[in-house]
mmCIF file of C-alpha atoms in Angstrom:
data_model
loop_
_atom_site.group_PDB
_atom_site.id
_atom_site.type_symbol
_atom_site.label_atom_id
_atom_site.label_comp_id
_atom_site.label_asym_id
_atom_site.label_seq_id
_atom_site.Cartn_x
_atom_site.Cartn_y
_atom_site.Cartn_z
ATOM 1 C CA MET A 1 -1.869 -30.626 17.700
ATOM 2 C CA LYS A 2 1.018 -28.783 16.054
ATOM 3 C CA ALA A 3 0.234 -25.500 14.321
ATOM 4 C CA THR A 4 0.781 -25.336 10.578
ATOM 5 C CA ALA A 5 3.052 -22.718 9.033
ATOM 6 C CA THR A 6 -0.042 -20.789 7.912
ATOM 7 C CA GLU A 7 -1.518 -20.866 11.423
ATOM 8 C CA LYS A 8 1.776 -19.639 12.905
ATOM 9 C CA LEU A 9 1.911 -16.848 10.335
ATOM 10 C CA LEU A 10 -1.684 -15.916 11.189
ATOM 11 C CA GLU A 11 -0.775 -15.574 14.884
ATOM 12 C CA THR A 12 2.264 -13.450 14.010
ATOM 13 C CA ILE A 13 0.114 -11.178 11.824
ATOM 14 C CA LYS A 14 -2.363 -10.704 14.684
ATOM 15 C CA ASP A 15 0.521 -9.873 17.049
ATOM 16 C CA GLY A 16 1.865 -7.302 14.575
ATOM 17 C CA ILE A 17 -1.539 -5.633 14.392
ATOM 18 C CA LEU A 18 -1.965 -5.596 18.163
ATOM 19 C CA ASP A 19 1.549 -4.178 18.660
ATOM 20 C CA LYS A 20 0.398 -0.983 16.926
ATOM 21 C CA LYS A 21 -3.038 -0.913 18.570
ATOM 22 C CA GLY A 22 -4.976 -2.017 15.483
ATOM 23 C CA GLU A 23 -8.699 -2.194 16.216
ATOM 24 C CA ASN A 24 -11.724 -4.292 15.282
ATOM 25 C CA ILE A 25 -9.611 -7.244 14.151
ATOM 26 C CA VAL A 26 -11.502 -9.925 12.248
ATOM 27 C CA VAL A 27 -10.163 -13.218 10.884
ATOM 28 C CA ILE A 28 -12.226 -14.753 8.089
ATOM 29 C CA ASP A 29 -11.574 -18.456 7.527
ATOM 30 C CA LEU A 30 -11.939 -19.101 3.783
ATOM 31 C CA ARG A 31 -10.463 -22.601 3.706
ATOM 32 C CA HIS A 32 -13.840 -24.223 2.985
ATOM 33 C CA ILE A 33 -15.010 -21.676 0.404
ATOM 34 C CA ASP A 34 -14.699 -22.818 -3.208
ATOM 35 C CA GLY A 35 -12.753 -20.362 -5.329
ATOM 36 C CA ALA A 36 -11.439 -18.295 -2.413
ATOM 37 C CA ILE A 37 -8.215 -16.468 -3.232
ATOM 38 C CA ALA A 38 -6.631 -17.201 0.169
ATOM 39 C CA SER A 39 -7.080 -19.387 3.228
ATOM 40 C CA TYR A 40 -7.651 -16.411 5.510
ATOM 41 C CA PHE A 41 -8.504 -12.727 5.338
ATOM 42 C CA VAL A 42 -7.397 -10.623 8.289
ATOM 43 C CA ILE A 43 -9.159 -7.272 8.493
ATOM 44 C CA CYS A 44 -8.429 -4.483 10.945
ATOM 45 C CA GLN A 45 -8.371 -0.736 11.159
ATOM 46 C CA GLY A 46 -6.254 2.162 12.257
ATOM 47 C CA ASN A 47 -7.649 5.588 13.011
ATOM 48 C CA SER A 48 -5.224 7.668 10.932
ATOM 49 C CA PRO A 49 -3.026 7.290 7.852
ATOM 50 C CA THR A 50 -0.001 7.176 10.175
ATOM 51 C CA GLN A 51 -1.465 4.326 12.235
ATOM 52 C CA VAL A 52 -2.494 2.364 9.123
ATOM 53 C CA GLU A 53 1.069 2.586 7.824
ATOM 54 C CA ALA A 54 2.537 1.704 11.236
ATOM 55 C CA ILE A 55 0.344 -1.411 11.434
ATOM 56 C CA ALA A 56 1.395 -2.451 7.920
ATOM 57 C CA GLU A 57 5.078 -2.000 8.774
ATOM 58 C CA SER A 58 4.668 -3.892 12.055
ATOM 59 C CA VAL A 59 3.003 -6.845 10.317
ATOM 60 C CA GLY A 60 5.702 -6.964 7.626
ATOM 61 C CA ASP A 61 8.585 -6.660 10.082
ATOM 62 C CA LYS A 62 7.205 -9.230 12.527
ATOM 63 C CA CYS A 63 6.455 -11.790 9.804
ATOM 64 C CA ARG A 64 9.923 -11.398 8.311
ATOM 65 C CA ASP A 65 11.750 -11.470 11.665
ATOM 66 C CA GLU A 66 9.760 -14.247 13.378
ATOM 67 C CA GLU A 67 8.534 -16.455 10.525
ATOM 68 C CA GLY A 68 10.985 -15.684 7.711
ATOM 69 C CA GLU A 69 8.001 -14.685 5.546
ATOM 70 C CA LYS A 70 7.827 -11.701 3.225
ATOM 71 C CA PRO A 71 4.643 -10.622 1.449
ATOM 72 C CA VAL A 72 4.399 -11.217 -2.283
ATOM 73 C CA GLY A 73 2.666 -7.874 -2.616
ATOM 74 C CA VAL A 74 1.753 -4.737 -0.670
ATOM 75 C CA ASN A 75 -0.693 -2.212 -2.087
ATOM 76 C CA GLY A 76 -1.923 1.107 -0.730
ATOM 77 C CA LEU A 77 1.131 2.408 1.117
ATOM 78 C CA GLY A 78 1.350 6.158 0.693
ATOM 79 C CA ASN A 79 -2.426 6.397 0.376
ATOM 80 C CA ASP A 80 -2.963 4.695 3.736
ATOM 81 C CA GLN A 81 -6.760 4.559 3.487
ATOM 82 C CA TRP A 82 -6.552 0.828 2.778
ATOM 83 C CA VAL A 83 -3.354 -1.208 2.745
ATOM 84 C CA ALA A 84 -3.518 -4.788 1.473
ATOM 85 C CA ILE A 85 -0.689 -7.205 2.258
ATOM 86 C CA ASP A 86 -0.595 -10.493 0.341
ATOM 87 C CA PHE A 87 1.080 -13.455 2.039
ATOM 88 C CA VAL A 88 -0.520 -15.872 -0.521
ATOM 89 C CA ASP A 89 -2.425 -17.987 2.040
ATOM 90 C CA ILE A 90 -3.317 -14.922 4.108
ATOM 91 C CA MET A 91 -4.508 -11.532 2.872
ATOM 92 C CA VAL A 92 -4.227 -8.703 5.395
ATOM 93 C CA HIS A 93 -6.450 -5.645 4.963
ATOM 94 C CA ILE A 94 -5.747 -2.562 7.079
ATOM 95 C CA PHE A 95 -8.347 0.178 6.732
ATOM 96 C CA GLN A 96 -9.239 3.562 8.045
ATOM 97 C CA PRO A 97 -12.816 3.352 9.413
ATOM 98 C CA GLU A 98 -14.537 5.118 6.482
ATOM 99 C CA ALA A 99 -12.884 2.922 3.851
ATOM 100 C CA ARG A 100 -13.641 -0.207 5.858
ATOM 101 C CA ALA A 101 -17.327 0.687 6.086
ATOM 102 C CA PHE A 102 -17.440 1.483 2.356
ATOM 103 C CA TYR A 103 -15.841 -1.770 1.151
ATOM 104 C CA ASP A 104 -17.448 -3.942 3.870
ATOM 105 C CA LEU A 105 -15.285 -7.000 3.121
ATOM 106 C CA GLU A 106 -16.696 -8.959 6.048
ATOM 107 C CA HIS A 107 -20.048 -9.286 4.292
ATOM 108 C CA LEU A 108 -18.551 -10.543 1.022
ATOM 109 C CA TRP A 109 -17.835 -13.830 2.785
ATOM 110 C CA GLU A 110 -21.021 -14.328 4.840
ATOM 111 C CA ASP A 111 -20.793 -18.122 4.583
ATOM 112 C CA ALA A 112 -17.250 -18.187 6.025
ATOM 113 C CA LYS A 113 -16.380 -18.552 9.691
ATOM 114 C CA ILE A 114 -15.608 -15.121 11.145
ATOM 115 C CA GLN A 115 -13.610 -14.682 14.344
ATOM 116 C CA LYS A 116 -13.364 -11.330 16.140
ATOM 117 C CA ILE A 117 -10.110 -10.736 18.001
ATOM 118 C CA ALA A 118 -10.116 -8.716 21.214
ATOM 119 C CA GLY A 119 -7.469 -6.066 21.198
#
């Protein structure tokens, strides 16, 4: 079965995260959730503001270079506690550990399929 453009973008996002040693990567499949704002959430963490920013840059660069996709919005750069990258069908959330624990996005979507990515 051929991968859709969204599925290819999802794989590229995961590669961008792994390239900069992003940790605790989770993909939340929201395609069957009524009212969800995206098809997927990708959540990961970096252990410093520098790593969070590096992961965000890696994801953006890889998606642009390999898929011809640019995000419609990026929020949190400069703060680097939580960077959100909006690719419309896929929302990428890159946290420092404390912010990730505080916002606990994984548990907002308990009825969605959650996949943990080894990295």
